[in-house]
Coordinates of C-alpha atoms in Angstrom, one line a residue:
M168 CA 98.6 92.0 9.7
T169 CA 97.9 91.2 13.3
A170 CA 94.4 89.8 12.5
L171 CA 96.0 87.7 9.5
V172 CA 98.4 86.3 12.0
V173 CA 95.7 85.2 14.2
I174 CA 93.8 83.7 11.6
L175 CA 96.8 81.5 10.3
G176 CA 97.4 80.5 13.9
F177 CA 93.9 79.1 14.2
L178 CA 94.4 77.3 10.8
L179 CA 97.9 75.7 11.9
V180 CA 96.0 74.6 15.1
A181 CA 93.3 72.9 13.2
I182 CA 96.0 71.1 11.1
C183 CA 97.8 69.9 14.0
L184 CA 94.6 68.7 15.4
G185 CA 94.1 66.8 12.1
L186 CA 97.3 65.1 12.3
Q187 CA 97.2 64.3 16.2
A188 CA 93.7 62.7 15.4
R189 CA 95.0 60.1 13.1
R190 CA 97.8 58.8 15.2
G191 CA 97.7 55.1 16.2
K192 CA 94.9 54.3 13.8
D193 CA 94.9 52.2 10.6
M194 CA 93.3 54.6 8.3
D195 CA 91.4 52.1 6.1
L196 CA 88.2 53.2 4.2
E197 CA 85.8 52.6 7.2
E198 CA 88.3 54.5 9.7
W199 CA 89.0 57.3 7.3
S200 CA 85.3 57.9 6.4
V201 CA 83.3 56.9 9.3
G202 CA 85.8 56.8 12.2
G203 CA 85.4 53.0 12.7
R204 CA 81.9 53.6 14.0
S205 CA 83.5 54.5 17.4
F206 CA 82.1 58.1 18.1
G207 CA 80.3 58.7 21.4
T208 CA 77.6 61.3 22.1
T209 CA 79.9 64.3 22.1
F210 CA 81.7 63.7 18.8
V211 CA 78.3 62.7 17.1
F212 CA 76.9 65.9 18.5
L213 CA 79.4 68.1 17.2
L214 CA 79.6 66.6 13.8
L215 CA 75.6 66.5 13.4
A216 CA 74.6 69.6 15.6
G217 CA 77.8 71.3 14.3
E218 CA 76.4 71.6 10.9
I219 CA 74.5 74.6 12.2
Y220 CA 77.5 76.7 12.3
T221 CA 79.3 76.7 8.8
T222 CA 79.9 79.8 6.8
F223 CA 76.3 79.6 5.6
T224 CA 75.4 80.5 9.4
F225 CA 78.4 82.8 10.1
L226 CA 78.0 84.9 7.0
G227 CA 74.8 83.8 5.2
A228 CA 72.3 83.9 8.2
S229 CA 73.6 87.5 9.4
G230 CA 73.5 88.4 5.6
W231 CA 70.0 87.6 5.1
A232 CA 69.0 89.3 8.3
Y233 CA 70.8 92.3 6.9
G234 CA 69.3 92.1 3.5
K235 CA 66.1 90.4 3.8
G236 CA 64.8 91.1 7.4
G237 CA 62.2 89.0 8.8
P238 CA 62.3 85.9 6.3
A239 CA 65.8 85.1 7.6
L240 CA 63.9 83.4 10.6
Y241 CA 63.3 80.4 8.3
I242 CA 66.8 79.4 8.9
L243 CA 65.9 79.1 12.8
C244 CA 63.1 77.0 12.2
Y245 CA 64.2 74.2 10.0
G246 CA 67.1 73.0 12.0
A247 CA 65.0 72.4 15.0
L248 CA 62.3 70.4 13.3
G249 CA 65.1 68.5 11.7
Y250 CA 66.4 67.4 15.0
V251 CA 63.2 66.4 16.3
M252 CA 62.7 64.3 13.1
S253 CA 66.2 62.8 13.9
Y254 CA 64.7 61.2 17.0
W255 CA 63.0 58.7 14.8
L256 CA 65.1 58.7 11.6
L257 CA 68.6 58.3 12.6
P258 CA 68.3 55.1 14.9
A259 CA 66.7 53.3 11.9
I260 CA 69.3 54.2 9.5
W261 CA 72.4 53.6 11.9
R262 CA 70.8 50.2 12.7
Y263 CA 70.7 49.1 9.0
A264 CA 74.2 50.7 8.3
K265 CA 75.7 48.9 11.2
E266 CA 74.2 45.6 10.3
H267 CA 75.4 45.8 6.6
R268 CA 78.7 47.6 7.4
L269 CA 77.8 50.6 5.2
V270 CA 80.1 53.6 4.8
S271 CA 78.2 56.0 2.5
Q272 CA 74.7 57.1 1.9
S273 CA 74.7 55.6 -1.5
D274 CA 75.5 52.1 0.1
F275 CA 72.3 52.4 2.0
F276 CA 70.1 53.0 -0.9
A277 CA 72.0 50.3 -2.9
K278 CA 71.5 47.8 0.0
K279 CA 67.7 48.8 0.7
F280 CA 66.7 48.5 -2.9
D281 CA 69.0 45.7 -3.8
S282 CA 70.3 47.9 -6.8
P283 CA 73.9 49.2 -7.4
L284 CA 72.8 51.2 -10.0
L285 CA 70.5 53.1 -7.9
G286 CA 73.3 53.4 -5.3
A287 CA 75.4 54.9 -8.2
L288 CA 72.4 57.5 -9.0
V289 CA 72.2 58.6 -5.4
A290 CA 76.1 59.1 -5.2
L291 CA 76.1 61.2 -8.3
V292 CA 72.8 63.4 -7.0
G293 CA 74.6 63.7 -3.8
V294 CA 77.9 64.9 -5.1
V295 CA 76.2 67.3 -7.5
A296 CA 74.1 68.5 -4.6
M297 CA 77.1 68.9 -2.3
V298 CA 79.0 71.2 -5.1
P299 CA 77.1 74.5 -4.3
Y300 CA 77.6 73.4 -0.6
L301 CA 81.4 73.2 -1.1
V302 CA 81.3 76.3 -3.1
L303 CA 79.7 78.1 -0.5
Q304 CA 82.3 77.0 2.2
L305 CA 85.1 78.2 -0.1
T306 CA 83.5 81.5 -1.1
G307 CA 82.8 82.1 2.8
M308 CA 86.5 81.2 3.6
G309 CA 87.8 83.9 0.9
I310 CA 85.4 86.5 2.2
I311 CA 86.4 86.0 5.9
V312 CA 90.2 86.1 5.3
S313 CA 90.1 89.0 2.9
E314 CA 87.8 91.0 5.1
A315 CA 89.7 90.2 8.3
S316 CA 93.0 90.7 6.8
Y317 CA 91.9 94.3 6.0
G318 CA 92.2 93.6 2.2
H319 CA 96.0 92.3 2.4
I320 CA 95.0 89.0 1.0
S321 CA 92.5 88.9 -1.9
K322 CA 89.5 86.7 -2.1
T323 CA 91.1 84.6 -4.8
I324 CA 94.5 83.9 -3.1
A325 CA 92.4 83.3 0.2
V326 CA 90.3 80.7 -1.5
I327 CA 93.3 78.9 -3.0
I328 CA 95.3 78.8 0.2
G329 CA 92.1 77.6 2.0
T330 CA 91.5 74.9 -0.7
V331 CA 94.9 73.5 -0.4
A332 CA 94.8 73.5 3.3
L333 CA 91.4 71.7 3.2
T334 CA 92.5 69.1 0.7
V335 CA 95.7 68.2 2.5
Y336 CA 93.8 68.2 5.9
V337 CA 91.2 65.9 4.6
T338 CA 93.4 63.3 3.0
I339 CA 95.5 62.9 6.0
S340 CA 93.1 62.8 8.8
G341 CA 89.7 61.8 7.5
I342 CA 86.5 62.2 9.6
H343 CA 88.8 62.0 12.8
G344 CA 90.5 65.4 12.0
S345 CA 87.0 66.8 11.2
A346 CA 85.7 65.7 14.7
W347 CA 88.6 67.0 16.8
T348 CA 88.4 70.4 15.1
A349 CA 84.8 70.5 15.4
V350 CA 85.5 70.8 19.3
L351 CA 87.5 73.8 18.8
K352 CA 85.3 75.3 16.2
D353 CA 82.2 75.0 18.3
V354 CA 83.7 76.4 21.5
L355 CA 85.0 79.3 19.5
I356 CA 82.0 80.2 17.4
L357 CA 79.6 79.9 20.3
S358 CA 81.6 82.4 22.3
V359 CA 82.0 84.9 19.5
V360 CA 78.4 84.6 18.3
L361 CA 77.0 85.1 21.8
F362 CA 79.3 88.0 22.3
L363 CA 78.5 89.7 19.0
G364 CA 74.9 89.1 19.3
I365 CA 74.8 90.9 22.9
Y366 CA 77.3 93.7 22.4
L367 CA 76.5 94.9 18.9
P368 CA 72.9 95.9 19.5
L369 CA 73.8 97.4 22.8
H370 CA 76.7 99.5 21.2
Y371 CA 75.0 100.7 18.2
A372 CA 71.3 100.8 19.3
G373 CA 71.2 100.8 23.1
G374 CA 69.6 97.4 23.2
V375 CA 67.7 94.8 21.2
G376 CA 64.4 96.6 21.6
H377 CA 65.7 100.0 20.5
M378 CA 67.4 98.2 17.6
F379 CA 64.1 96.9 16.2
H380 CA 62.2 99.9 16.8
T381 CA 65.0 101.8 14.9
I382 CA 65.0 99.4 11.9
N383 CA 61.1 99.3 11.6
T384 CA 60.9 103.0 11.5
A385 CA 63.5 103.3 9.0
K386 CA 62.1 100.5 6.9
P387 CA 58.5 99.5 7.8
G388 CA 57.6 96.1 7.0
F389 CA 61.3 94.8 6.9
L390 CA 60.9 92.6 10.0
T391 CA 58.0 90.7 8.7
L392 CA 57.1 88.3 5.8
Q393 CA 56.0 89.9 2.7
H394 CA 52.6 89.8 0.9
S395 CA 54.3 88.2 -2.2
G396 CA 57.6 86.7 -2.8
L397 CA 59.1 86.0 0.5
S398 CA 55.5 85.3 1.9
P399 CA 54.1 83.1 4.5
S400 CA 53.6 80.1 1.8
W401 CA 57.3 80.5 0.7
F402 CA 58.3 80.6 4.3
V403 CA 56.4 77.3 5.2
S404 CA 57.4 75.5 2.0
T405 CA 61.1 76.5 2.4
V406 CA 61.2 75.5 6.0
L407 CA 59.6 72.0 5.2
L408 CA 61.8 71.6 2.2
S409 CA 64.9 72.2 4.4
T410 CA 63.6 70.0 7.2
L411 CA 63.0 67.0 4.9
G412 CA 66.4 67.6 3.4
F413 CA 68.3 68.1 6.6
Y414 CA 69.5 64.7 6.9
M415 CA 69.7 63.9 3.3
W416 CA 73.2 65.5 2.7
P417 CA 75.6 62.6 2.2
H418 CA 78.1 64.1 4.7
S419 CA 75.3 64.2 7.5
F420 CA 73.9 60.8 6.5
S421 CA 77.3 59.2 6.8
A422 CA 78.1 61.2 9.9
S423 CA 75.4 59.3 11.6
Y424 CA 77.2 56.1 10.9
T425 CA 80.2 57.0 13.3
A426 CA 77.9 56.5 16.5
Q427 CA 78.7 53.9 18.9
N428 CA 74.8 53.1 19.5
E429 CA 71.5 54.4 18.7
R430 CA 70.9 56.0 22.0
V431 CA 73.4 58.6 21.0
F432 CA 70.9 60.1 18.6
R433 CA 68.0 60.2 21.1
R434 CA 70.1 61.9 23.8
N435 CA 71.3 64.5 21.2
A436 CA 67.7 65.0 19.8
I437 CA 66.6 66.3 23.1
F438 CA 69.5 69.2 23.3
M439 CA 70.1 70.0 19.7
P440 CA 67.0 72.0 19.1
L441 CA 68.2 74.4 22.0
Y442 CA 71.5 74.6 20.5
Q443 CA 69.8 76.0 17.5
L444 CA 68.5 79.1 19.6
V445 CA 72.0 80.2 19.5
L446 CA 71.3 81.3 15.8
L447 CA 69.4 84.0 17.3
F448 CA 72.4 86.0 18.0
V449 CA 73.8 85.6 14.7
F450 CA 70.7 87.4 13.4
L451 CA 71.1 89.9 16.2
A452 CA 74.5 90.9 14.8
G453 CA 73.2 91.2 11.1
F454 CA 70.5 93.4 12.3
A455 CA 73.0 95.5 14.1
A456 CA 75.1 95.7 11.1
L457 CA 72.0 97.2 9.2
I458 CA 72.5 100.4 11.5
A459 CA 76.1 100.4 11.8
V460 CA 77.3 99.8 8.1
P461 CA 74.2 100.4 5.8
G462 CA 74.4 100.4 2.0
L463 CA 75.4 96.8 1.4
K464 CA 73.3 95.5 -1.6
G465 CA 72.8 92.0 -3.2
A466 CA 75.6 89.4 -2.3
D467 CA 77.6 92.1 -0.6
A468 CA 75.0 91.6 2.3
D469 CA 77.1 88.6 3.2
L470 CA 79.9 90.9 4.2
S471 CA 77.8 92.4 6.8
M472 CA 79.1 90.4 10.0
L473 CA 82.6 91.2 8.9
R474 CA 82.2 94.7 7.9
I475 CA 80.7 95.7 11.4
T476 CA 83.3 93.6 13.2
V477 CA 86.4 95.5 11.4
K478 CA 84.5 98.9 12.3
S479 CA 83.9 97.9 16.0
F480 CA 86.9 96.0 17.3
D481 CA 90.7 96.0 17.3
P482 CA 92.6 94.0 14.6
W483 CA 93.4 91.2 17.2
F484 CA 89.8 90.5 18.0
V485 CA 88.9 90.6 14.3
G486 CA 91.6 87.9 13.9
V487 CA 89.8 85.8 16.4
I488 CA 86.3 86.4 14.7
G489 CA 88.0 85.5 11.3
G490 CA 89.6 82.5 12.7
A491 CA 86.3 81.4 14.1
G492 CA 84.9 82.0 10.5
V493 CA 87.6 79.9 8.9
L494 CA 86.9 76.8 10.9
T495 CA 83.4 77.1 10.2
A496 CA 84.4 76.6 6.5
L497 CA 87.0 73.9 7.5
V498 CA 84.9 71.3 9.3
P499 CA 81.9 71.1 7.0
G500 CA 84.3 71.5 3.9
S501 CA 86.2 68.6 5.0
L502 CA 83.1 66.4 5.5
L503 CA 81.8 67.5 2.2
L504 CA 85.1 66.6 0.3
L505 CA 85.6 63.2 2.2
T506 CA 81.9 62.1 1.6
S507 CA 81.7 63.0 -2.1
A508 CA 85.2 61.2 -2.6
T509 CA 84.0 58.2 -0.8
C510 CA 80.8 57.9 -2.7
L511 CA 82.4 58.2 -6.2
A512 CA 85.1 55.7 -5.2
K513 CA 82.8 53.1 -3.5
N514 CA 79.4 53.4 -5.4
V515 CA 80.4 54.6 -8.9
Y516 CA 84.0 53.5 -9.7
K517 CA 83.5 50.0 -7.9
L518 CA 80.1 49.5 -9.9
A519 CA 82.2 49.9 -13.1
R520 CA 84.8 47.6 -11.8
P521 CA 83.5 45.1 -9.5
A522 CA 86.8 43.2 -8.7
T523 CA 88.5 46.4 -7.2
S524 CA 89.4 45.6 -3.7
E525 CA 88.4 47.7 -0.6
Q526 CA 92.1 48.9 -0.2
S527 CA 91.9 50.1 -3.6
V528 CA 88.8 52.0 -3.2
G529 CA 90.0 53.5 0.0
R530 CA 93.2 54.8 -1.9
L531 CA 91.1 55.9 -4.9
A532 CA 88.9 58.0 -2.4
K533 CA 91.8 59.7 -1.0
L534 CA 93.0 60.6 -4.5
L535 CA 89.7 61.9 -5.6
V536 CA 89.8 64.6 -2.8
P537 CA 92.0 67.1 -4.7
V538 CA 90.1 66.5 -8.0
L539 CA 87.0 67.3 -6.3
A540 CA 88.6 70.3 -4.7
L541 CA 89.8 71.5 -8.0
I542 CA 86.0 71.3 -9.5
A543 CA 84.7 73.3 -6.4
L544 CA 87.4 75.9 -7.0
F545 CA 86.4 76.3 -10.5
F546 CA 82.6 76.8 -9.8
T547 CA 83.8 79.1 -6.8
F548 CA 85.4 81.5 -9.2
N549 CA 82.7 81.2 -11.9
G550 CA 79.7 81.7 -9.6
G551 CA 78.0 84.8 -8.7
S552 CA 75.1 83.5 -6.3
S553 CA 74.9 84.8 -2.7
I554 CA 75.5 82.2 0.1
V555 CA 71.9 81.5 1.1
N556 CA 71.0 80.9 -2.8
L557 CA 73.8 78.5 -3.0
M558 CA 72.2 76.7 0.0
L559 CA 68.9 76.7 -1.1
M560 CA 69.9 75.1 -4.6
G561 CA 71.8 72.4 -2.7
Y562 CA 68.7 71.8 -0.5
S563 CA 66.4 71.5 -3.5
L564 CA 68.6 68.8 -5.0
V565 CA 69.5 66.8 -2.2
T566 CA 65.9 66.7 -0.7
Q567 CA 64.8 64.7 -3.9
L568 CA 66.2 61.6 -2.0
F569 CA 63.9 61.9 0.9
P570 CA 60.8 60.2 -0.7
A571 CA 62.9 57.0 -1.6
L572 CA 64.4 57.0 1.8
L573 CA 61.0 57.3 3.7
V574 CA 59.4 54.4 1.8
S575 CA 62.5 52.1 2.2
L576 CA 62.0 52.3 6.1
A577 CA 58.5 50.9 5.9
P578 CA 57.9 47.4 7.2
R579 CA 57.1 46.1 3.9
K580 CA 58.3 47.1 0.3
L581 CA 56.3 49.7 -1.0
V582 CA 58.2 50.9 -4.1
S583 CA 60.5 49.2 -6.5
K584 CA 64.0 50.3 -7.3
Q585 CA 62.9 51.3 -10.8
G586 CA 60.1 53.7 -9.1
A587 CA 62.8 55.1 -6.6
A588 CA 65.2 55.9 -9.3
A589 CA 62.6 57.5 -11.8
G590 CA 61.3 59.6 -8.8
I591 CA 64.8 60.8 -8.1
V592 CA 65.7 61.5 -11.7
V593 CA 62.3 63.5 -12.3
G594 CA 62.9 65.6 -9.1
V595 CA 66.4 66.5 -10.0
L596 CA 65.5 67.5 -13.4
V597 CA 62.7 69.8 -12.3
V598 CA 65.3 71.5 -9.8
G599 CA 67.9 71.8 -12.6
A600 CA 65.4 73.1 -15.3
V601 CA 64.1 75.7 -13.0
T602 CA 67.5 76.6 -11.5
I603 CA 69.1 77.1 -15.0
S604 CA 66.1 79.0 -16.5
G605 CA 65.6 81.1 -13.2
A606 CA 62.0 80.1 -13.3
T607 CA 59.6 80.3 -10.2
V608 CA 56.2 78.9 -9.8
G609 CA 54.7 82.2 -10.4
S610 CA 56.5 82.8 -13.6
L611 CA 55.5 79.2 -14.8
L612 CA 51.9 79.3 -13.7
P613 CA 50.9 83.0 -13.4
G614 CA 47.3 82.3 -13.2
L615 CA 47.6 80.5 -9.9
P616 CA 46.8 82.0 -6.3
Q617 CA 49.7 84.1 -4.9
A618 CA 50.3 81.7 -2.1
V619 CA 50.8 78.9 -4.5
K620 CA 53.1 81.0 -6.7
D621 CA 55.2 81.9 -4.0
L622 CA 56.0 78.2 -3.0
N623 CA 59.6 77.0 -3.0
V624 CA 60.1 75.3 -6.2
G625 CA 61.9 72.4 -4.5
V626 CA 58.8 71.4 -3.0
I627 CA 57.1 71.3 -6.7
A628 CA 59.8 69.1 -7.7
L629 CA 59.4 66.9 -4.5
V630 CA 55.7 66.2 -5.2
A631 CA 56.5 65.4 -9.0
N632 CA 59.2 63.1 -7.5
A633 CA 56.7 61.3 -5.1
L634 CA 54.0 61.0 -7.9
V635 CA 56.4 59.5 -10.5
M636 CA 57.9 56.9 -8.0
F637 CA 54.4 55.6 -7.1
A638 CA 53.3 55.5 -10.6
V639 CA 56.5 53.8 -12.0
S640 CA 56.3 51.3 -9.0
A641 CA 52.8 50.7 -9.8
A642 CA 53.9 49.8 -13.4
T643 CA 56.5 47.5 -12.1
R644 CA 54.2 45.9 -9.3
T645 CA 55.6 42.5 -10.0
S646 CA 59.0 43.2 -9.0
V647 CA 57.7 45.0 -6.0
S648 CA 55.4 42.1 -4.8
E649 CA 58.3 39.5 -5.6
A650 CA 60.9 41.2 -3.9
P651 CA 60.0 42.1 -0.1
A652 CA 62.3 44.1 1.9
K653 CA 65.2 42.0 3.3
T654 CA 65.2 44.0 6.7
A655 CA 62.4 46.2 8.1
P656 CA 64.3 48.3 10.8
K657 CA 61.8 49.6 13.5
V658 CA 61.5 53.0 13.2
G659 CA 61.8 54.9 16.4
A660 CA 61.9 51.8 18.4
V661 CA 63.5 52.3 22.0

């Protein structure tokens, strides 16, 4: 029970931080969702760079290192490339959002293409994409509490308690609570990950070099990419897809609105790729678990980090690690709930009832938080995918917004609102059809070369999306030529 008490202690501290963060603030929709656009470099860094350290990283990255070996390194690559892209992308988005006082990603698309319907479509795609991401956080929270409590609390009870805490936390404190808790989370998770990544290989294998030598001897080829399946073409296409989708998550997109000025993004873009290197220590812990706690198969590989922790340390320290894990679910989970509720209230409900006041939209957004939490809870108890698979599904969906975003930043209007909408719809339908059927490029087109068959199916959906977007725009060329872009932000201007 010692570990459980420590975990509950961290949860209470996080809730107290959330309550403290809202003091003295009028929590209208803009304050609740984007912090009144008042966050400096540190908070924006923690909200954006802190996106690295979710339960996906804590359990999924170590689980993939444990179960898949070398291919897990794709997780290290796409974040660094995404941060490089942010140097040019985020200032342009921030300028436009500030000029038009936007509070959601859907607002951005609706304003850029002068189409509230397109904004509603983007909101729905974003919410659908965020469901598997939120399920991932709840699933991870259940695993962490159950394992760290030595089975005293079941995964089901842990997920329910965590969901209730998350709902109350978001409704009361909004993004202010997420930002303050992110400070505690990042300090704690960095300390834990660095310690585990150094200590575990030393303790179980005599060092990192000996650990990899032992693994390679026992499982030749495990530490490299495969000739088929998780091959180099899968690796490159998955890194590309995840990089393009990195800032397409509605909660990351909206988090960029909180910055005081655009210099915040450029300063952060310099340091955030270095921050990504800490992921190496997560992989080292996962590889060490392969030696210390072998035999975990399938989705159980996600338990590797916690199983080796329970085996290696006293209960109080297991509680510290469990507390860090709970915070990695709480912060991104709160952002996901907050953003989903804001998008639905502002870009879907208000489209149906335009006379709704901003105050009513703000109240509705807070009321939608528990509804969305219940939906995520349903899918958490009725899904069986591993944590990384849930993440890849969400990325495949949300990346379908990237082509329309990219062309919207051009000095002149290149595509119509009909083209943007058609491209998004086609891309999402391709991802949905492939996900439901379980098909891969190889199973759909078995006659193609192996390198093409191994491509991430999300890239295929992205290509179909772009082709349809330009084709439909060409067919509606009149509306494109007669409706020049209202504002053309200087992408990457200093």
